Amino acid sequence: MVREITILPGWDKSGNREDFTDINLKAGETIAIVGPTGSGKTALITDIELLAQGDTATKRRVLLNGQLPGDEVRYNPAYKPIAMITQNTKCFTDLTTEEFLQIHARARRIADQKIIQDTISLANKFTGEKIKKDTKVSVLSGGQTRSLLIADAILIGAAPVILLDEIENAGIFKQEVVELIQDTGKIIIFVTHDPAIALLTKKRLIMGNGGVRKVIYQNELELRAAQKLLELDRQVGVIREEIRAGHVITKVNLA
Amino acid sequence: MIIAGPPSAGKTALTKQILKRFQGELRIAYLKIDVVKAFEDIELRKEFKIMTRKIYSGDLCPDHAAVMVLGDAVDWAESHGADLFIVESAGLCLRCAPYLNQGLGIVVLSSISGIHAPEKMGAMVSLADVAVVTKIDLVSQAEREVFIQKIAEVHPRVILMETNALQGTSLHRLYDLILGSPEIEKHNLVLKGSPPLGTCTICVGKKEVGWKHHFGVVKKLDGPLAEYLFRGE
């Protein structure tokens, strides 16, 4: 079981050593990785996903429970404790949703076939356009693909560590996603440009020029700000759905 | 070490990472076997200052050509004092695999090459020691795991690794395997897989379509072929 991930410093894009001794991420913690485009956010979660051992562009090293991860853990998908949802909103695989999930369940040594339908049902909670089990994954929309991959990460990946790369810009119900995966005792890492998601997490890693620049801890005031943003988000969401449905915005929507 | 895989899978990108890692530490010789055109020998010689050669198989089957020239090529690499000899092969028809009974056999597969590729590639996958999956930055983790599962189902004992070969991520294990690979005994080099049948009118260049025009090993659309012959799947 993964109780803790430790990130050891690497080098930024200018070849400078990152200025921290180690960063520890603990079970039950939510973490945000923020920074401008090109600042190294995706490279950081990719390091975590690959359990980098000085063999990625950043030369960072990642420990599990304070120790070097074994080869089996690094290379065998069945034992991999990490599930990552990338910004990819496209699957190339020429398989139906059901076949895709079946093979992934086999890869993760899950025998119970019920998990396939459960995963599709969960995915359908995250997206307005329902996914059917016999739809080819290659023709799913961006939002559907994201929703499916998140549900897959939670149920089939069932990993103690979940990495989410910019889930906000994929046409999915992010509120539902965040609520469902928080309080699961997992280590949840969001790469995000979304202020509400960033403020809801316990720790924020600030990226710049390919390296971690700073670590900021959540405080009371920020948490209140996050609640306010969520309320705003909800209002925006209501109006968005009205517009998408072809309605005219009335006073009721603004109340 | 023999690197095989379909065109554009990332064989040369992987080779470059290996060269980058062992540059200055090992003396490396490189042979590219291709059919029509290859540039890798010039490119790698320029970039890494290593000994390189290429050979075109032309009308010969490229795996056939490889078997023919590999003996001389090993002598060539040895005469230049190479510690590591890399042969990059053009895996094309998927009937055969170029791997030998000694040295590492590596198959390179792109993660966007299609989910059925590992099964279709036959011996090139099932006789490899190591399978390297490339272009992993282009697909989701779930999709990568599905692809890797497919490879593992074709060849359960293969050593699997995933990389973004342009950046060379996660190749430590491959480097360790290369360093641990025992010396070659050059008088005992044998193909791992069995070569195809090759004595027939098609092999000698007869172009007419239909079994009636041919002798040797013939096959009808519905009729059986000899029991002992491999008939696919």
Tab-separated table of C-alpha atoms in Angstrom:
chain	number	residue	atom	x	y	z
A	1	MET	CA	0.000	0.000	0.000
A	2	VAL	CA	1.282	3.446	-0.837
A	3	ARG	CA	1.311	5.717	2.215
A	4	GLU	CA	3.698	8.288	0.887
A	5	ILE	CA	5.358	9.500	-2.275
A	6	THR	CA	8.630	11.375	-2.043
A	7	ILE	CA	9.886	13.566	-4.870
A	8	LEU	CA	13.623	14.218	-4.864
A	9	PRO	CA	14.882	17.306	-6.686
A	10	GLY	CA	15.982	17.303	-10.307
A	11	TRP	CA	17.060	20.061	-12.657
A	12	ASP	CA	15.012	22.818	-14.300
A	13	LYS	CA	15.181	23.834	-17.970
A	14	SER	CA	18.217	26.062	-17.383
A	15	GLY	CA	20.096	23.241	-15.712
A	16	ASN	CA	19.659	24.575	-12.164
A	17	ARG	CA	19.066	22.148	-9.331
A	18	GLU	CA	15.574	22.445	-7.854
A	19	ASP	CA	15.612	24.230	-4.517
A	20	PHE	CA	14.062	21.725	-2.124
A	21	THR	CA	15.335	18.689	-0.264
A	22	ASP	CA	12.263	16.522	-0.781
A	23	ILE	CA	8.517	16.866	-1.261
A	24	ASN	CA	6.325	14.340	0.530
A	25	LEU	CA	2.794	13.552	-0.571
A	26	LYS	CA	0.783	11.489	1.912
A	27	ALA	CA	-2.237	9.191	1.588
A	28	GLY	CA	-5.483	11.140	1.861
A	29	GLU	CA	-3.808	14.324	0.653
A	30	THR	CA	-4.853	16.383	-2.348
A	31	ILE	CA	-2.174	18.325	-4.143
A	32	ALA	CA	-2.343	20.883	-6.948
A	33	ILE	CA	0.414	21.560	-9.436
A	34	VAL	CA	0.069	25.066	-10.853
A	35	GLY	CA	2.049	27.356	-13.127
A	36	PRO	CA	1.994	28.832	-16.596
A	37	THR	CA	2.000	26.725	-19.753
A	38	GLY	CA	5.427	25.211	-20.336
A	39	SER	CA	6.455	25.566	-16.689
A	40	GLY	CA	6.892	21.817	-16.247
A	41	LYS	CA	3.607	20.692	-14.697
A	42	THR	CA	3.017	17.755	-16.994
A	43	ALA	CA	6.684	16.734	-16.787
A	44	LEU	CA	6.353	16.588	-12.995
A	45	ILE	CA	3.331	14.291	-12.963
A	46	THR	CA	4.878	12.201	-15.719
A	47	ASP	CA	7.898	11.754	-13.432
A	48	ILE	CA	5.563	10.581	-10.700
A	49	GLU	CA	3.694	8.288	-13.068
A	50	LEU	CA	6.861	6.674	-14.388
A	51	LEU	CA	8.347	6.571	-10.865
A	52	ALA	CA	11.327	8.319	-12.396
A	53	GLN	CA	14.788	7.262	-11.238
A	54	GLY	CA	16.923	9.959	-12.800
A	55	ASP	CA	15.945	8.603	-16.208
A	56	THR	CA	13.616	11.362	-17.396
A	57	ALA	CA	14.358	14.815	-18.790
A	58	THR	CA	14.196	16.424	-15.324
A	59	LYS	CA	16.424	13.780	-13.662
A	60	ARG	CA	14.085	13.700	-10.671
A	61	ARG	CA	13.729	10.621	-8.512
A	62	VAL	CA	10.518	9.401	-6.938
A	63	LEU	CA	10.318	7.134	-3.879
A	64	LEU	CA	7.408	5.037	-2.642
A	65	ASN	CA	7.042	4.862	1.154
A	66	GLY	CA	10.535	6.300	1.403
A	67	GLN	CA	12.089	3.520	-0.668
A	68	LEU	CA	13.211	2.885	-4.228
A	69	PRO	CA	10.348	1.241	-6.117
A	70	GLY	CA	11.170	-2.266	-7.395
A	71	ASP	CA	11.268	-3.130	-11.095
A	72	GLU	CA	8.021	-5.036	-10.831
A	73	VAL	CA	6.226	-1.984	-9.446
A	74	ARG	CA	7.754	0.313	-12.062
A	75	TYR	CA	7.183	-1.852	-15.101
A	76	ASN	CA	4.314	-4.244	-14.514
A	77	PRO	CA	0.977	-2.514	-15.068
A	78	ALA	CA	-0.714	-5.017	-12.755
A	79	TYR	CA	1.301	-3.688	-9.820
A	80	LYS	CA	1.502	-0.051	-10.770
A	81	PRO	CA	0.158	2.004	-7.848
A	82	ILE	CA	-0.484	5.059	-9.979
A	83	ALA	CA	-3.238	5.945	-12.418
A	84	MET	CA	-2.829	9.004	-14.578
A	85	ILE	CA	-5.452	10.856	-16.596
A	86	THR	CA	-3.613	12.850	-19.214
A	87	GLN	CA	-4.806	15.730	-21.317
A	88	ASN	CA	-5.342	13.260	-24.138
A	89	THR	CA	-8.944	13.220	-25.203
A	90	LYS	CA	-8.414	10.679	-27.912
A	91	CYS	CA	-8.078	6.919	-27.873
A	92	PHE	CA	-6.492	5.239	-30.897
A	93	THR	CA	-7.391	1.725	-29.890
A	94	ASP	CA	-9.733	-0.003	-32.286
A	95	LEU	CA	-11.872	-1.655	-29.612
A	96	THR	CA	-15.336	-1.137	-28.161
A	97	THR	CA	-15.598	0.488	-24.743
A	98	GLU	CA	-16.456	-2.892	-23.261
A	99	GLU	CA	-13.508	-4.709	-24.879
A	100	PHE	CA	-11.143	-1.930	-23.888
A	101	LEU	CA	-12.189	-2.129	-20.238
A	102	GLN	CA	-12.085	-5.941	-20.298
A	103	ILE	CA	-8.483	-5.987	-21.461
A	104	HIS	CA	-7.535	-3.304	-18.968
A	105	ALA	CA	-9.203	-5.305	-16.189
A	106	ARG	CA	-7.132	-8.317	-17.303
A	107	ALA	CA	-3.999	-6.162	-17.221
A	108	ARG	CA	-4.880	-5.214	-13.658
A	109	ARG	CA	-5.721	-8.859	-12.739
A	110	ILE	CA	-9.395	-8.187	-12.031
A	111	ALA	CA	-11.622	-11.195	-12.714
A	112	ASP	CA	-15.029	-9.788	-11.734
A	113	GLN	CA	-16.774	-8.753	-14.962
A	114	LYS	CA	-19.203	-6.532	-13.076
A	115	ILE	CA	-16.495	-3.910	-12.975
A	116	ILE	CA	-16.966	-3.217	-16.699
A	117	GLN	CA	-20.558	-2.027	-16.353
A	118	ASP	CA	-19.757	-0.225	-13.092
A	119	THR	CA	-16.996	1.724	-14.835
A	120	ILE	CA	-19.266	2.742	-17.712
A	121	SER	CA	-21.995	3.795	-15.258
A	122	LEU	CA	-19.535	5.868	-13.246
A	123	ALA	CA	-18.189	7.481	-16.421
A	124	ASN	CA	-21.725	8.428	-17.346
A	125	LYS	CA	-22.009	10.388	-14.093
A	126	PHE	CA	-19.216	12.656	-15.318
A	127	THR	CA	-20.529	13.377	-18.790
A	128	GLY	CA	-23.774	14.590	-20.281
A	129	GLU	CA	-23.421	12.431	-23.392
A	130	LYS	CA	-23.910	8.818	-22.346
A	131	ILE	CA	-21.316	6.226	-23.266
A	132	LYS	CA	-22.593	2.869	-24.520
A	133	LYS	CA	-20.614	-0.319	-24.034
A	134	ASP	CA	-20.477	-1.156	-27.730
A	135	THR	CA	-19.228	2.258	-28.857
A	136	LYS	CA	-15.680	2.148	-30.207
A	137	VAL	CA	-13.376	4.103	-27.912
A	138	SER	CA	-11.816	5.741	-30.972
A	139	VAL	CA	-15.062	7.622	-31.734
A	140	LEU	CA	-15.837	8.822	-28.196
A	141	SER	CA	-15.922	12.611	-27.831
A	142	GLY	CA	-13.280	14.412	-25.793
A	143	GLY	CA	-15.549	14.661	-22.756
A	144	GLN	CA	-16.603	11.028	-23.024
A	145	THR	CA	-13.007	9.841	-23.329
A	146	ARG	CA	-11.971	11.835	-20.262
A	147	SER	CA	-14.943	10.608	-18.256
A	148	LEU	CA	-14.256	7.010	-19.221
A	149	LEU	CA	-10.564	7.285	-18.380
A	150	ILE	CA	-11.285	8.866	-14.992
A	151	ALA	CA	-13.833	6.179	-14.124
A	152	ASP	CA	-11.346	3.584	-15.368
A	153	ALA	CA	-8.608	5.048	-13.157
A	154	ILE	CA	-10.843	4.987	-10.084
A	155	LEU	CA	-12.330	1.504	-10.505
A	156	ILE	CA	-10.072	-0.596	-12.755
A	157	GLY	CA	-6.801	1.224	-12.120
A	158	ALA	CA	-7.946	1.305	-8.469
A	159	ALA	CA	-4.642	2.928	-7.776
A	160	PRO	CA	-3.767	4.548	-4.429
A	161	VAL	CA	-2.326	7.466	-6.384
A	162	ILE	CA	-4.329	9.334	-9.026
A	163	LEU	CA	-2.851	12.017	-11.247
A	164	LEU	CA	-5.248	14.276	-13.116
A	165	ASP	CA	-3.901	16.541	-15.825
A	166	GLU	CA	-6.209	19.522	-16.383
A	167	ILE	CA	-9.521	17.761	-15.937
A	168	GLU	CA	-11.317	21.101	-16.064
A	169	ASN	CA	-11.084	21.678	-19.789
A	170	ALA	CA	-12.684	18.544	-21.075
A	171	GLY	CA	-16.421	19.059	-21.030
A	172	ILE	CA	-16.969	16.978	-17.928
A	173	PHE	CA	-18.696	17.617	-14.606
A	174	LYS	CA	-15.539	18.434	-12.650
A	175	GLN	CA	-17.423	19.045	-9.413
A	176	GLU	CA	-18.678	15.447	-9.467
A	177	VAL	CA	-15.199	14.173	-10.213
A	178	VAL	CA	-13.558	16.149	-7.423
A	179	GLU	CA	-16.215	15.172	-4.876
A	180	LEU	CA	-16.019	11.511	-5.778
A	181	ILE	CA	-12.289	11.129	-5.545
A	182	GLN	CA	-11.618	13.289	-2.512
A	183	ASP	CA	-11.818	11.530	0.873
A	184	THR	CA	-10.949	8.177	-0.678
A	185	GLY	CA	-7.697	7.935	1.280
A	186	LYS	CA	-5.797	8.182	-2.010
A	187	ILE	CA	-3.078	10.604	-2.979
A	188	ILE	CA	-4.765	12.833	-5.545
A	189	ILE	CA	-2.690	15.193	-7.651
A	190	PHE	CA	-4.302	17.772	-9.891
A	191	VAL	CA	-2.438	19.623	-12.584
A	192	THR	CA	-4.745	22.563	-12.965
A	193	HIS	CA	-5.404	26.087	-14.110
A	194	ASP	CA	-8.717	26.064	-12.251
A	195	PRO	CA	-8.587	28.332	-9.176
A	196	ALA	CA	-11.300	26.434	-7.303
A	197	ILE	CA	-9.561	23.078	-7.728
A	198	ALA	CA	-6.203	24.617	-6.825
A	199	LEU	CA	-7.550	26.237	-3.640
A	200	LEU	CA	-9.391	23.095	-2.557
A	201	THR	CA	-6.187	21.089	-2.319
A	202	LYS	CA	-4.017	20.904	0.808
A	203	LYS	CA	-0.759	21.686	-0.943
A	204	ARG	CA	0.129	23.649	-4.054
A	205	LEU	CA	3.337	23.081	-5.940
A	206	ILE	CA	4.235	26.185	-7.922
A	207	MET	CA	6.101	25.432	-11.153
A	208	GLY	CA	8.358	27.641	-13.242
A	209	ASN	CA	10.948	27.013	-15.953
A	210	GLY	CA	10.631	23.267	-15.590
A	211	GLY	CA	11.235	23.169	-11.839
A	212	VAL	CA	9.284	23.321	-8.573
A	213	ARG	CA	9.613	26.926	-7.342
A	214	LYS	CA	7.580	26.891	-4.157
A	215	VAL	CA	5.214	24.840	-2.018
A	216	ILE	CA	2.193	26.650	-0.573
A	217	TYR	CA	-0.050	25.160	2.133
A	218	GLN	CA	-3.788	25.769	2.177
A	219	ASN	CA	-5.080	28.230	4.795
A	220	GLU	CA	-8.493	29.052	6.202
A	221	LEU	CA	-8.999	32.138	4.051
A	222	GLU	CA	-8.138	30.281	0.843
A	223	LEU	CA	-10.560	27.551	1.717
A	224	ARG	CA	-13.319	30.182	2.081
A	225	ALA	CA	-12.293	31.648	-1.276
A	226	ALA	CA	-12.571	28.189	-2.789
A	227	GLN	CA	-16.102	27.744	-1.461
A	228	LYS	CA	-17.050	31.071	-2.990
A	229	LEU	CA	-15.544	30.089	-6.342
A	230	LEU	CA	-17.428	26.818	-6.304
A	231	GLU	CA	-20.685	28.707	-5.789
A	232	LEU	CA	-19.790	30.961	-8.722
A	233	ASP	CA	-18.879	27.902	-10.768
A	234	ARG	CA	-22.243	26.400	-9.988
A	235	GLN	CA	-23.990	29.569	-11.197
A	236	VAL	CA	-21.894	29.660	-14.356
A	237	GLY	CA	-22.762	26.010	-14.886
A	238	VAL	CA	-26.483	26.637	-14.636
A	239	ILE	CA	-26.319	29.455	-17.158
A	240	ARG	CA	-24.078	27.401	-19.457
A	241	GLU	CA	-26.566	24.555	-19.524
A	242	GLU	CA	-29.420	26.993	-20.220
A	243	ILE	CA	-27.520	28.446	-23.169
A	244	ARG	CA	-26.569	25.026	-24.494
A	245	ALA	CA	-30.231	24.017	-24.307
A	246	GLY	CA	-31.167	27.023	-26.440
A	247	HIS	CA	-32.907	28.945	-23.670
A	248	VAL	CA	-32.867	32.690	-22.992
A	249	ILE	CA	-31.326	33.789	-19.704
A	250	THR	CA	-33.925	35.236	-17.322
A	251	LYS	CA	-33.861	36.804	-13.884
A	252	VAL	CA	-34.518	33.384	-12.389
A	253	ASN	CA	-31.117	32.166	-13.619
A	254	LEU	CA	-29.371	35.071	-11.976
A	255	ALA	CA	-31.047	34.657	-8.608
B	1	MET	CA	21.949	-6.708	-29.992
B	2	ILE	CA	19.266	-6.866	-32.638
B	3	ILE	CA	16.594	-4.188	-32.810
B	4	ALA	CA	13.526	-5.035	-34.847
B	5	GLY	CA	10.151	-3.472	-35.410
B	6	PRO	CA	7.965	-2.004	-38.124
B	7	PRO	CA	8.930	1.213	-39.913
B	8	SER	CA	8.408	4.366	-37.832
B	9	ALA	CA	8.060	2.484	-34.557
B	10	GLY	CA	11.005	4.367	-33.085
B	11	LYS	CA	13.893	1.915	-33.583
B	12	THR	CA	16.357	4.631	-34.511
B	13	ALA	CA	15.151	6.957	-31.741
B	14	LEU	CA	15.739	4.121	-29.284
B	15	THR	CA	19.137	3.399	-30.818
B	16	LYS	CA	20.082	7.046	-30.324
B	17	GLN	CA	19.222	6.886	-26.638
B	18	ILE	CA	21.362	3.754	-26.275
B	19	LEU	CA	24.224	5.479	-28.091
B	20	LYS	CA	23.855	8.590	-25.922
B	21	ARG	CA	23.984	6.474	-22.787
B	22	PHE	CA	27.020	4.390	-23.756
B	23	GLN	CA	28.945	6.975	-25.753
B	24	GLY	CA	32.462	7.195	-24.377
B	25	GLU	CA	31.945	4.099	-22.230
B	26	LEU	CA	31.665	1.387	-24.886
B	27	ARG	CA	33.007	1.077	-28.406
B	28	ILE	CA	29.906	0.728	-30.522
B	29	ALA	CA	29.398	-0.576	-34.055
B	30	TYR	CA	26.103	-0.240	-35.870
B	31	LEU	CA	24.639	-1.992	-38.894
B	32	LYS	CA	21.394	-1.021	-40.575
B	33	ILE	CA	19.670	-3.547	-42.800
B	34	ASP	CA	17.037	-2.091	-45.060
B	35	VAL	CA	15.378	-2.792	-48.379
B	36	VAL	CA	15.217	0.385	-50.428
B	37	LYS	CA	16.633	3.309	-48.551
B	38	ALA	CA	18.288	4.037	-45.229
B	39	PHE	CA	19.957	7.112	-43.791
B	40	GLU	CA	20.587	5.996	-40.252
B	41	ASP	CA	24.194	4.975	-40.796
B	42	ILE	CA	25.183	8.464	-41.916
B	43	GLU	CA	23.080	10.171	-39.291
B	44	LEU	CA	24.420	8.119	-36.397
B	45	ARG	CA	28.025	8.300	-37.569
B	46	LYS	CA	27.789	12.081	-37.696
B	47	GLU	CA	25.998	12.507	-34.409
B	48	PHE	CA	27.792	9.914	-32.290
B	49	LYS	CA	31.084	9.303	-34.107
B	50	ILE	CA	30.581	5.550	-34.114
B	51	MET	CA	31.355	2.900	-36.733
B	52	THR	CA	28.323	2.405	-38.923
B	53	ARG	CA	27.392	0.456	-42.015
B	54	LYS	CA	24.284	-0.270	-43.977
B	55	ILE	CA	23.231	-2.968	-46.342
B	56	TYR	CA	20.328	-2.977	-48.772
B	57	SER	CA	18.584	-6.275	-49.310
B	58	GLY	CA	16.963	-5.175	-52.576
B	59	ASP	CA	15.314	-8.163	-54.198
B	60	LEU	CA	16.343	-10.424	-51.359
B	61	CYS	CA	14.103	-10.890	-48.340
B	62	PRO	CA	15.616	-8.569	-45.693
B	63	ASP	CA	15.758	-11.299	-43.058
B	64	HIS	CA	17.428	-13.593	-45.600
B	65	ALA	CA	19.916	-10.823	-46.343
B	66	ALA	CA	20.545	-10.398	-42.621
B	67	VAL	CA	21.372	-14.080	-42.181
B	68	MET	CA	23.744	-13.870	-45.147
B	69	VAL	CA	25.671	-10.809	-43.990
B	70	LEU	CA	25.602	-11.107	-40.198
B	71	GLY	CA	28.610	-13.429	-40.061
B	72	ASP	CA	30.766	-10.925	-41.933
B	73	ALA	CA	29.245	-8.077	-39.973
B	74	VAL	CA	30.186	-9.614	-36.624
B	75	ASP	CA	33.751	-10.018	-37.935
B	76	TRP	CA	33.699	-6.380	-39.041
B	77	ALA	CA	32.511	-5.161	-35.620
B	78	GLU	CA	35.048	-7.384	-33.877
B	79	SER	CA	37.903	-6.219	-36.073
B	80	HIS	CA	37.152	-2.672	-34.941
B	81	GLY	CA	37.172	-3.737	-31.316
B	82	ALA	CA	33.475	-3.071	-30.746
B	83	ASP	CA	32.119	-3.848	-27.261
B	84	LEU	CA	28.556	-3.426	-28.420
B	85	PHE	CA	27.277	-4.300	-31.888
B	86	ILE	CA	23.823	-3.000	-32.711
B	87	VAL	CA	21.965	-4.357	-35.719
B	88	GLU	CA	18.857	-2.479	-36.695
B	89	SER	CA	16.709	-4.579	-38.960
B	90	ALA	CA	13.856	-3.696	-41.240
B	91	GLY	CA	11.140	-5.981	-40.001
B	92	LEU	CA	8.683	-6.104	-42.834
B	93	CYS	CA	6.781	-9.207	-43.780
B	94	LEU	CA	6.311	-10.414	-40.190
B	95	ARG	CA	6.874	-14.048	-41.077
B	96	CYS	CA	10.291	-14.171	-39.436
B	97	ALA	CA	12.240	-12.645	-36.637
B	98	PRO	CA	15.879	-11.607	-36.923
B	99	TYR	CA	16.831	-12.528	-33.329
B	100	LEU	CA	19.748	-14.800	-32.619
B	101	ASN	CA	20.419	-17.387	-29.946
B	102	GLN	CA	22.909	-14.943	-28.376
B	103	GLY	CA	22.734	-11.261	-27.594
B	104	LEU	CA	19.608	-9.267	-26.900
B	105	GLY	CA	16.636	-9.281	-29.257
B	106	ILE	CA	14.575	-6.142	-28.918
B	107	VAL	CA	11.255	-5.427	-30.568
B	108	VAL	CA	10.131	-1.819	-30.773
B	109	LEU	CA	6.407	-1.150	-30.950
B	110	SER	CA	4.668	2.187	-31.141
B	111	SER	CA	1.812	2.628	-28.703
B	112	ILE	CA	-0.278	4.117	-31.493
B	113	SER	CA	0.326	1.253	-33.907
B	114	GLY	CA	-3.028	-0.401	-33.305
B	115	ILE	CA	-4.185	-2.803	-30.645
B	116	HIS	CA	-3.852	-5.901	-32.802
B	117	ALA	CA	-0.274	-5.170	-33.892
B	118	PRO	CA	1.371	-7.363	-31.212
B	119	GLU	CA	-0.591	-10.394	-32.399
B	120	LYS	CA	-0.052	-9.657	-36.074
B	121	MET	CA	3.675	-9.260	-35.695
B	122	GLY	CA	4.116	-12.925	-34.827
B	123	ALA	CA	7.665	-14.069	-34.171
B	124	MET	CA	9.028	-10.534	-34.127
B	125	VAL	CA	7.190	-10.144	-30.804
B	126	SER	CA	7.001	-13.694	-29.532
B	127	LEU	CA	10.747	-14.395	-29.885
B	128	ALA	CA	12.017	-11.066	-28.561
B	129	ASP	CA	13.790	-10.803	-25.208
B	130	VAL	CA	12.629	-7.244	-24.643
B	131	ALA	CA	9.663	-5.268	-25.961
B	132	VAL	CA	10.010	-1.499	-25.884
B	133	VAL	CA	6.780	0.459	-26.321
B	134	THR	CA	7.403	3.933	-27.698
B	135	LYS	CA	5.463	7.186	-28.135
B	136	ILE	CA	3.839	6.749	-24.742
B	137	ASP	CA	3.335	10.500	-24.434
B	138	LEU	CA	0.701	10.293	-27.175
B	139	VAL	CA	-1.767	7.999	-25.448
B	140	SER	CA	-3.443	7.674	-22.075
B	141	GLN	CA	-2.037	5.429	-19.391
B	142	ALA	CA	-5.072	3.143	-19.613
B	143	GLU	CA	-4.525	2.720	-23.333
B	144	ARG	CA	-0.835	1.975	-22.784
B	145	GLU	CA	-1.727	-0.671	-20.223
B	146	VAL	CA	-4.186	-2.252	-22.633
B	147	PHE	CA	-1.508	-2.321	-25.340
B	148	ILE	CA	1.071	-3.805	-22.986
B	149	GLN	CA	-1.397	-6.422	-21.842
B	150	LYS	CA	-1.798	-7.426	-25.499
B	151	ILE	CA	1.958	-7.876	-25.839
B	152	ALA	CA	2.106	-9.856	-22.602
B	153	GLU	CA	-0.638	-12.137	-23.890
B	154	VAL	CA	1.396	-12.874	-27.028
B	155	HIS	CA	4.660	-13.314	-25.116
B	156	PRO	CA	4.197	-13.694	-21.341
B	157	ARG	CA	7.919	-13.828	-20.556
B	158	VAL	CA	9.063	-10.791	-22.528
B	159	ILE	CA	10.625	-7.957	-20.545
B	160	LEU	CA	8.373	-4.972	-21.128
B	161	MET	CA	9.261	-1.322	-20.959
B	162	GLU	CA	7.631	1.906	-22.017
B	163	THR	CA	9.443	4.978	-23.195
B	164	ASN	CA	9.188	8.286	-24.905
B	165	ALA	CA	12.174	7.439	-27.099
B	166	LEU	CA	12.727	11.050	-28.117
B	167	GLN	CA	13.442	11.891	-24.469
B	168	GLY	CA	14.695	8.466	-23.478
B	169	THR	CA	12.524	8.110	-20.388
B	170	SER	CA	12.593	4.971	-18.244
B	171	LEU	CA	15.277	3.081	-20.122
B	172	HIS	CA	17.505	2.272	-17.122
B	173	ARG	CA	16.425	-1.319	-17.128
B	174	LEU	CA	17.343	-1.712	-20.793
B	175	TYR	CA	20.785	-0.221	-20.159
B	176	ASP	CA	21.327	-2.714	-17.333
B	177	LEU	CA	20.320	-5.564	-19.637
B	178	ILE	CA	22.766	-4.361	-22.286
B	179	LEU	CA	25.595	-4.140	-19.754
B	180	GLY	CA	24.749	-7.592	-18.408
B	181	SER	CA	24.511	-9.194	-21.846
B	182	PRO	CA	27.213	-11.886	-22.143
B	183	GLU	CA	30.001	-11.988	-24.736
B	184	ILE	CA	29.060	-13.345	-28.143
B	185	GLU	CA	30.561	-16.615	-29.250
B	186	LYS	CA	30.683	-15.880	-32.944
B	187	HIS	CA	30.957	-19.411	-34.273
B	188	ASN	CA	27.720	-20.387	-32.641
B	189	LEU	CA	25.227	-17.814	-33.908
B	190	VAL	CA	21.887	-19.304	-34.873
B	191	LEU	CA	18.513	-17.796	-35.701
B	192	LYS	CA	15.998	-18.191	-32.897
B	193	GLY	CA	13.035	-18.641	-35.189
B	194	SER	CA	12.607	-20.975	-38.112
B	195	PRO	CA	12.993	-19.454	-41.577
B	196	PRO	CA	10.137	-19.756	-44.075
B	197	LEU	CA	9.922	-22.253	-46.896
B	198	GLY	CA	11.606	-20.894	-49.929
B	199	THR	CA	11.771	-23.373	-52.751
B	200	CYS	CA	9.051	-22.557	-55.204
B	201	THR	CA	8.282	-20.855	-58.456
B	202	ILE	CA	7.301	-17.635	-56.719
B	203	CYS	CA	10.627	-17.428	-54.956
B	204	VAL	CA	12.406	-17.680	-58.264
B	205	GLY	CA	10.381	-14.908	-59.813
B	206	LYS	CA	7.366	-16.378	-61.625
B	207	LYS	CA	4.586	-13.793	-61.549
B	208	GLU	CA	1.480	-15.539	-62.857
B	209	VAL	CA	-1.346	-15.681	-60.345
B	210	GLY	CA	-3.089	-18.988	-59.493
B	211	TRP	CA	-1.738	-22.270	-58.152
B	212	LYS	CA	-1.954	-24.022	-61.540
B	213	HIS	CA	0.913	-21.912	-62.817
B	214	HIS	CA	3.215	-23.007	-60.052
B	215	PHE	CA	4.974	-25.989	-58.612
B	216	GLY	CA	6.750	-26.515	-55.344
B	217	VAL	CA	4.583	-25.578	-52.384
B	218	VAL	CA	1.155	-24.802	-53.817
B	219	LYS	CA	-1.981	-23.790	-52.007
B	220	LYS	CA	-5.589	-23.649	-53.206
B	221	LEU	CA	-8.163	-21.229	-51.810
B	222	ASP	CA	-10.059	-24.031	-50.069
B	223	GLY	CA	-7.734	-26.980	-50.304
B	224	PRO	CA	-5.444	-28.043	-47.459
B	225	LEU	CA	-1.720	-27.453	-47.257
B	226	ALA	CA	0.573	-30.106	-45.831
B	227	GLU	CA	-0.120	-30.699	-42.120
B	228	TYR	CA	3.394	-29.811	-41.019
B	229	LEU	CA	3.329	-26.352	-42.529
B	230	PHE	CA	2.514	-23.207	-40.609
B	231	ARG	CA	-0.729	-21.758	-41.954
B	232	GLY	CA	-1.126	-18.593	-39.885
B	233	GLU	CA	-2.734	-18.202	-36.451
